[in-house]
Each structure stands twice: as structure tokens, then as C-alpha cells.
PDB file of C-alpha atoms in Angstrom:
ATOM      1  CA  MET O   1     -36.673  -6.067   6.908  1.00  0.00           C
ATOM      2  CA  THR O   2     -33.100  -5.277   5.928  1.00  0.00           C
ATOM      3  CA  VAL O   3     -30.796  -3.338   8.244  1.00  0.00           C
ATOM      4  CA  LEU O   4     -27.327  -1.827   7.754  1.00  0.00           C
ATOM      5  CA  VAL O   5     -25.110  -2.543  10.754  1.00  0.00           C
ATOM      6  CA  PRO O   6     -21.530  -1.214  11.053  1.00  0.00           C
ATOM      7  CA  MET O   7     -19.079  -4.031  10.311  1.00  0.00           C
ATOM      8  CA  THR O   8     -17.150  -5.624  13.124  1.00  0.00           C
ATOM      9  CA  LEU O   9     -13.432  -6.300  12.727  1.00  0.00           C
ATOM     10  CA  ALA O  10     -14.147  -9.997  12.132  1.00  0.00           C
ATOM     11  CA  GLN O  11     -16.697  -9.118   9.429  1.00  0.00           C
ATOM     12  CA  PHE O  12     -14.188  -6.716   7.860  1.00  0.00           C
ATOM     13  CA  ASP O  13     -11.517  -9.426   7.745  1.00  0.00           C
ATOM     14  CA  ALA O  14     -13.994 -11.802   6.064  1.00  0.00           C
ATOM     15  CA  PHE O  15     -15.013  -9.015   3.661  1.00  0.00           C
ATOM     16  CA  ILE O  16     -11.391  -8.511   2.569  1.00  0.00           C
ATOM     17  CA  CYS O  17     -10.839 -12.265   2.144  1.00  0.00           C
ATOM     18  CA  GLU O  18     -13.921 -12.528  -0.092  1.00  0.00           C
ATOM     19  CA  SER O  19     -13.869  -9.190  -1.914  1.00  0.00           C
ATOM     20  CA  VAL O  20     -10.236  -8.985  -3.018  1.00  0.00           C
ATOM     21  CA  PRO O  21     -10.403 -12.171  -5.140  1.00  0.00           C
ATOM     22  CA  ALA O  22     -13.955 -11.373  -6.325  1.00  0.00           C
ATOM     23  CA  TYR O  23     -12.829  -7.949  -7.557  1.00  0.00           C
ATOM     24  CA  ALA O  24      -9.828  -9.540  -9.266  1.00  0.00           C
ATOM     25  CA  ASP O  25     -12.163 -11.987 -11.022  1.00  0.00           C
ATOM     26  CA  ASP O  26     -14.435  -9.130 -12.172  1.00  0.00           C
ATOM     27  CA  LYS O  27     -11.477  -7.176 -13.576  1.00  0.00           C
ATOM     28  CA  VAL O  28     -10.332 -10.283 -15.481  1.00  0.00           C
ATOM     29  CA  ALA O  29     -13.871 -10.956 -16.764  1.00  0.00           C
ATOM     30  CA  ALA O  30     -14.089  -7.329 -17.899  1.00  0.00           C
ATOM     31  CA  GLY O  31     -10.832  -7.747 -19.840  1.00  0.00           C
ATOM     32  CA  GLN O  32      -9.050  -5.106 -17.795  1.00  0.00           C
ATOM     33  CA  TRP O  33      -6.417  -7.182 -16.036  1.00  0.00           C
ATOM     34  CA  PRO O  34      -4.526 -10.348 -16.970  1.00  0.00           C
ATOM     35  CA  ARG O  35      -5.270 -13.283 -14.646  1.00  0.00           C
ATOM     36  CA  SER O  36      -1.574 -13.496 -13.678  1.00  0.00           C
ATOM     37  CA  GLU O  37      -1.619  -9.994 -12.136  1.00  0.00           C
ATOM     38  CA  ALA O  38      -5.222  -9.696 -11.004  1.00  0.00           C
ATOM     39  CA  LEU O  39      -5.009 -10.807  -7.376  1.00  0.00           C
ATOM     40  CA  ALA O  40      -1.967  -8.650  -6.587  1.00  0.00           C
ATOM     41  CA  ARG O  41      -3.505  -5.626  -8.321  1.00  0.00           C
ATOM     42  CA  SER O  42      -6.789  -6.110  -6.488  1.00  0.00           C
ATOM     43  CA  GLN O  43      -5.027  -6.325  -3.128  1.00  0.00           C
ATOM     44  CA  ALA O  44      -3.034  -3.176  -3.944  1.00  0.00           C
ATOM     45  CA  GLU O  45      -6.242  -1.251  -4.738  1.00  0.00           C
ATOM     46  CA  PHE O  46      -7.895  -2.359  -1.494  1.00  0.00           C
ATOM     47  CA  ASP O  47      -4.742  -1.400   0.443  1.00  0.00           C
ATOM     48  CA  GLN O  48      -4.752   2.031  -1.199  1.00  0.00           C
ATOM     49  CA  LEU O  49      -8.475   2.663  -0.658  1.00  0.00           C
ATOM     50  CA  LEU O  50      -8.606   1.304   2.906  1.00  0.00           C
ATOM     51  CA  PRO O  51      -5.120   2.055   4.313  1.00  0.00           C
ATOM     52  CA  GLN O  52      -6.426   2.044   7.898  1.00  0.00           C
ATOM     53  CA  GLY O  53      -8.726  -0.895   7.352  1.00  0.00           C
ATOM     54  CA  LEU O  54     -12.076  -0.592   9.057  1.00  0.00           C
ATOM     55  CA  ALA O  55     -10.990   2.733  10.605  1.00  0.00           C
ATOM     56  CA  THR O  56     -10.209   4.446   7.269  1.00  0.00           C
ATOM     57  CA  PRO O  57     -11.783   7.924   7.397  1.00  0.00           C
ATOM     58  CA  ASP O  58     -14.738   8.685   5.117  1.00  0.00           C
ATOM     59  CA  ASN O  59     -15.465   4.999   4.534  1.00  0.00           C
ATOM     60  CA  LEU O  60     -18.638   3.369   5.804  1.00  0.00           C
ATOM     61  CA  LEU O  61     -18.575  -0.419   5.941  1.00  0.00           C
ATOM     62  CA  TYR O  62     -21.785  -2.230   6.767  1.00  0.00           C
ATOM     63  CA  ALA O  63     -23.030  -5.738   7.249  1.00  0.00           C
ATOM     64  CA  ILE O  64     -26.405  -6.087   5.566  1.00  0.00           C
ATOM     65  CA  THR O  65     -28.627  -8.035   7.955  1.00  0.00           C
ATOM     66  CA  ASP O  66     -32.097  -9.496   7.637  1.00  0.00           C
ATOM     67  CA  GLY O  67     -33.428  -7.598  10.653  1.00  0.00           C
ATOM     68  CA  VAL O  68     -33.086 -10.538  13.044  1.00  0.00           C
ATOM     69  CA  GLY O  69     -29.296 -10.564  13.083  1.00  0.00           C
ATOM     70  CA  THR O  70     -28.397 -12.845  10.171  1.00  0.00           C
ATOM     71  CA  GLN O  71     -25.786 -11.277   7.914  1.00  0.00           C
ATOM     72  CA  VAL O  72     -26.992 -11.535   4.324  1.00  0.00           C
ATOM     73  CA  GLY O  73     -24.406  -9.332   2.635  1.00  0.00           C
ATOM     74  CA  LEU O  74     -22.169  -6.279   2.842  1.00  0.00           C
ATOM     75  CA  LEU O  75     -21.962  -2.689   1.695  1.00  0.00           C
ATOM     76  CA  TRP O  76     -18.867  -0.470   1.397  1.00  0.00           C
ATOM     77  CA  VAL O  77     -19.405   3.231   0.782  1.00  0.00           C
ATOM     78  CA  SER O  78     -16.921   6.098   0.628  1.00  0.00           C
ATOM     79  CA  VAL O  79     -17.822   9.750   1.152  1.00  0.00           C
ATOM     80  CA  GLN O  80     -16.223  11.628  -1.746  1.00  0.00           C
ATOM     81  CA  GLU O  81     -16.223  14.970  -3.508  1.00  0.00           C
ATOM     82  CA  ARG O  82     -17.586  14.760  -7.065  1.00  0.00           C
ATOM     83  CA  ALA O  83     -18.429  17.725  -9.307  1.00  0.00           C
ATOM     84  CA  GLY O  84     -18.301  20.075  -6.331  1.00  0.00           C
ATOM     85  CA  GLN O  85     -20.669  18.005  -4.188  1.00  0.00           C
ATOM     86  CA  ARG O  86     -20.155  15.470  -1.419  1.00  0.00           C
ATOM     87  CA  ILE O  87     -21.598  12.111  -2.413  1.00  0.00           C
ATOM     88  CA  ALA O  88     -21.643   8.497  -1.279  1.00  0.00           C
ATOM     89  CA  TYR O  89     -19.688   6.267  -3.656  1.00  0.00           C
ATOM     90  CA  VAL O  90     -20.524   2.570  -3.440  1.00  0.00           C
ATOM     91  CA  TYR O  91     -17.359   0.522  -3.828  1.00  0.00           C
ATOM     92  CA  ASP O  92     -18.911  -2.826  -3.065  1.00  0.00           C
ATOM     93  CA  VAL O  93     -22.312  -4.311  -2.393  1.00  0.00           C
ATOM     94  CA  SER O  94     -23.075  -7.983  -2.296  1.00  0.00           C
ATOM     95  CA  VAL O  95     -25.755 -10.319  -1.053  1.00  0.00           C
ATOM     96  CA  ARG O  96     -24.849 -13.927  -0.339  1.00  0.00           C
ATOM     97  CA  PRO O  97     -26.232 -16.312  -2.975  1.00  0.00           C
ATOM     98  CA  GLU O  98     -28.635 -18.035  -0.586  1.00  0.00           C
ATOM     99  CA  HIS O  99     -30.202 -14.655   0.284  1.00  0.00           C
ATOM    100  CA  GLN O 100     -30.431 -13.216  -3.233  1.00  0.00           C
ATOM    101  CA  ARG O 101     -33.702 -12.388  -4.988  1.00  0.00           C
ATOM    102  CA  LYS O 102     -35.398 -11.587  -1.659  1.00  0.00           C
ATOM    103  CA  GLY O 103     -35.171  -7.787  -1.877  1.00  0.00           C
ATOM    104  CA  HIS O 104     -32.191  -7.327   0.455  1.00  0.00           C
ATOM    105  CA  ALA O 105     -30.142  -5.300  -2.041  1.00  0.00           C
ATOM    106  CA  SER O 106     -33.044  -2.968  -2.812  1.00  0.00           C
ATOM    107  CA  ARG O 107     -33.751  -2.448   0.887  1.00  0.00           C
ATOM    108  CA  ALA O 108     -30.033  -1.948   1.621  1.00  0.00           C
ATOM    109  CA  PHE O 109     -29.953   0.847  -0.962  1.00  0.00           C
ATOM    110  CA  ALA O 110     -33.091   2.375   0.595  1.00  0.00           C
ATOM    111  CA  ALA O 111     -31.327   2.296   3.975  1.00  0.00           C
ATOM    112  CA  LEU O 112     -28.267   3.857   2.328  1.00  0.00           C
ATOM    113  CA  ASP O 113     -30.482   6.680   1.038  1.00  0.00           C
ATOM    114  CA  ASP O 114     -31.367   7.402   4.692  1.00  0.00           C
ATOM    115  CA  VAL O 115     -27.655   7.495   5.626  1.00  0.00           C
ATOM    116  CA  VAL O 116     -26.955   9.823   2.687  1.00  0.00           C
ATOM    117  CA  ARG O 117     -29.725  12.180   3.854  1.00  0.00           C
ATOM    118  CA  GLU O 118     -28.459  12.106   7.463  1.00  0.00           C
ATOM    119  CA  LEU O 119     -24.944  12.994   6.291  1.00  0.00           C
ATOM    120  CA  GLY O 120     -26.226  15.783   4.028  1.00  0.00           C
ATOM    121  CA  LEU O 121     -24.762  14.191   0.907  1.00  0.00           C
ATOM    122  CA  ALA O 122     -26.036  15.004  -2.591  1.00  0.00           C
ATOM    123  CA  GLY O 123     -26.509  11.432  -3.837  1.00  0.00           C
ATOM    124  CA  VAL O 124     -25.090   7.999  -4.489  1.00  0.00           C
ATOM    125  CA  ALA O 125     -22.733   6.940  -7.283  1.00  0.00           C
ATOM    126  CA  LEU O 126     -21.361   3.535  -8.196  1.00  0.00           C
ATOM    127  CA  HIS O 127     -19.629   1.544 -10.908  1.00  0.00           C
ATOM    128  CA  VAL O 128     -21.051  -1.623 -12.404  1.00  0.00           C
ATOM    129  CA  PHE O 129     -19.177  -4.094 -14.572  1.00  0.00           C
ATOM    130  CA  GLY O 130     -20.754  -4.493 -17.997  1.00  0.00           C
ATOM    131  CA  HIS O 131     -20.928  -8.281 -17.630  1.00  0.00           C
ATOM    132  CA  ASN O 132     -23.043  -7.983 -14.459  1.00  0.00           C
ATOM    133  CA  LYS O 133     -26.462  -7.700 -16.101  1.00  0.00           C
ATOM    134  CA  ALA O 134     -28.378  -8.494 -12.883  1.00  0.00           C
ATOM    135  CA  ALA O 135     -26.704  -5.643 -11.001  1.00  0.00           C
ATOM    136  CA  LEU O 136     -27.229  -3.267 -13.905  1.00  0.00           C
ATOM    137  CA  ALA O 137     -30.944  -4.094 -13.960  1.00  0.00           C
ATOM    138  CA  LEU O 138     -31.203  -3.595 -10.187  1.00  0.00           C
ATOM    139  CA  TYR O 139     -29.492  -0.213 -10.299  1.00  0.00           C
ATOM    140  CA  GLU O 140     -31.712   0.971 -13.134  1.00  0.00           C
ATOM    141  CA  ARG O 141     -34.810  -0.126 -11.164  1.00  0.00           C
ATOM    142  CA  LEU O 142     -33.501   1.845  -8.179  1.00  0.00           C
ATOM    143  CA  GLY O 143     -33.228   5.035 -10.250  1.00  0.00           C
ATOM    144  CA  PHE O 144     -29.520   5.094 -11.097  1.00  0.00           C
ATOM    145  CA  ARG O 145     -28.674   6.372 -14.565  1.00  0.00           C
ATOM    146  CA  ALA O 146     -25.587   5.800 -16.674  1.00  0.00           C
ATOM    147  CA  THR O 147     -23.094   8.664 -16.551  1.00  0.00           C
ATOM    148  CA  ASN O 148     -20.204   7.030 -18.464  1.00  0.00           C
ATOM    149  CA  ILE O 149     -20.088   3.905 -20.562  1.00  0.00           C
ATOM    150  CA  SER O 150     -16.859   2.219 -21.643  1.00  0.00           C
ATOM    151  CA  MET O 151     -17.112  -0.380 -24.376  1.00  0.00           C
ATOM    152  CA  PHE O 152     -14.735  -2.847 -25.996  1.00  0.00           C
ATOM    153  CA  LYS O 153     -14.836  -5.029 -29.077  1.00  0.00           C
ATOM    154  CA  ALA O 154     -12.305  -7.817 -29.576  1.00  0.00           C
ATOM    155  CA  VAL O 155     -10.971  -8.103 -33.117  1.00  0.00           C
ATOM    156  CA  ASP O 156      -9.962 -11.497 -34.462  1.00  0.00           C
ATOM    157  CA  PRO O 157      -6.319 -11.227 -35.583  1.00  0.00           C
ATOM    158  CA  GLY O 158      -7.111 -13.430 -38.596  1.00  0.00           C
ATOM    159  CA  ASP O 159      -4.485 -14.924 -40.826  1.00  0.00           C
ATOM    160  CA  GLY O 160      -3.009 -11.890 -42.286  1.00  0.00           C
TER     161      GLY O 160
END
């Protein structure tokens, strides 16, 4: 069983310490930010999106637990307006490596569907980095469909 439990302040602090550098690494891996600026830019985005920390309105921050109290991951969702409808936008979801491949992410998204229904929201949206093939496969299995795809091709400068 997987349960979403509202984050405590200590869990939020740990989430920020882990997620800010992880997001910076993803942006570098995606070729969107230079390594030299990535950490500062990541911190600035988190500060902008969560200006009141855990108490930021319209943001739901959960510890993903295994049903017996062990935290196996986290989920950050923001209630937003998109295309004239209120939706849940997933900013971050992660399952700790030692708990991966046990169905926790799938069950966390099923629990999120219940939250979305309770709040009267139209659906769930998220972004996935192109290099994260495992997450992409999970989201497709869960019924998400691509709405925008950005692509990039590096060109060798050559000799001339």
C-alpha cells in the first residue's frame, strides 16, 4: 500500500536540499542550463514557485509512504489554471532508489487521482525530461499523453 501524507517541515527542508540540486542536474543534462549557473537558477525557481515554503497557497506537498510509515518518496503538486480548467500540475515526484520498481510511483499517482477528484480538478499535467526514459514509460503506462515535445540536435562545428 502506498499513502500520500502531507509533508512535515523537516521533510520539506530535506525535499529542498535534495530537489534543488537534482533539478539543476536535470536541466544541465537536458542541455538547458550551463553547469556554472544551474544550482543558482534552480534555487531561484524553487524560491519563486514556493515563496512561502510549505505554506505556499495552491501547492500540495506530500511524503509518499509505504503504508506503515516509511517514507519512500515525495510528490509536489500545484493547483493551476490551464486552458480554462483547474488542474493539478506535478512539479516533482520521486521514489528513493531502494524503493523503486515496487509500484510506489504508480500507486502515488492513483492516490493523486483521488485528491484531484476530491478537489474537483479536471486532470493532472506534468513535464518529463527527454533523457528520463523510465519516467516517460511510467507516465505513458498511467495514461498520460504528450501535449508538447521539444527536441534538440547538436551540430558538430567541424573544421570550416
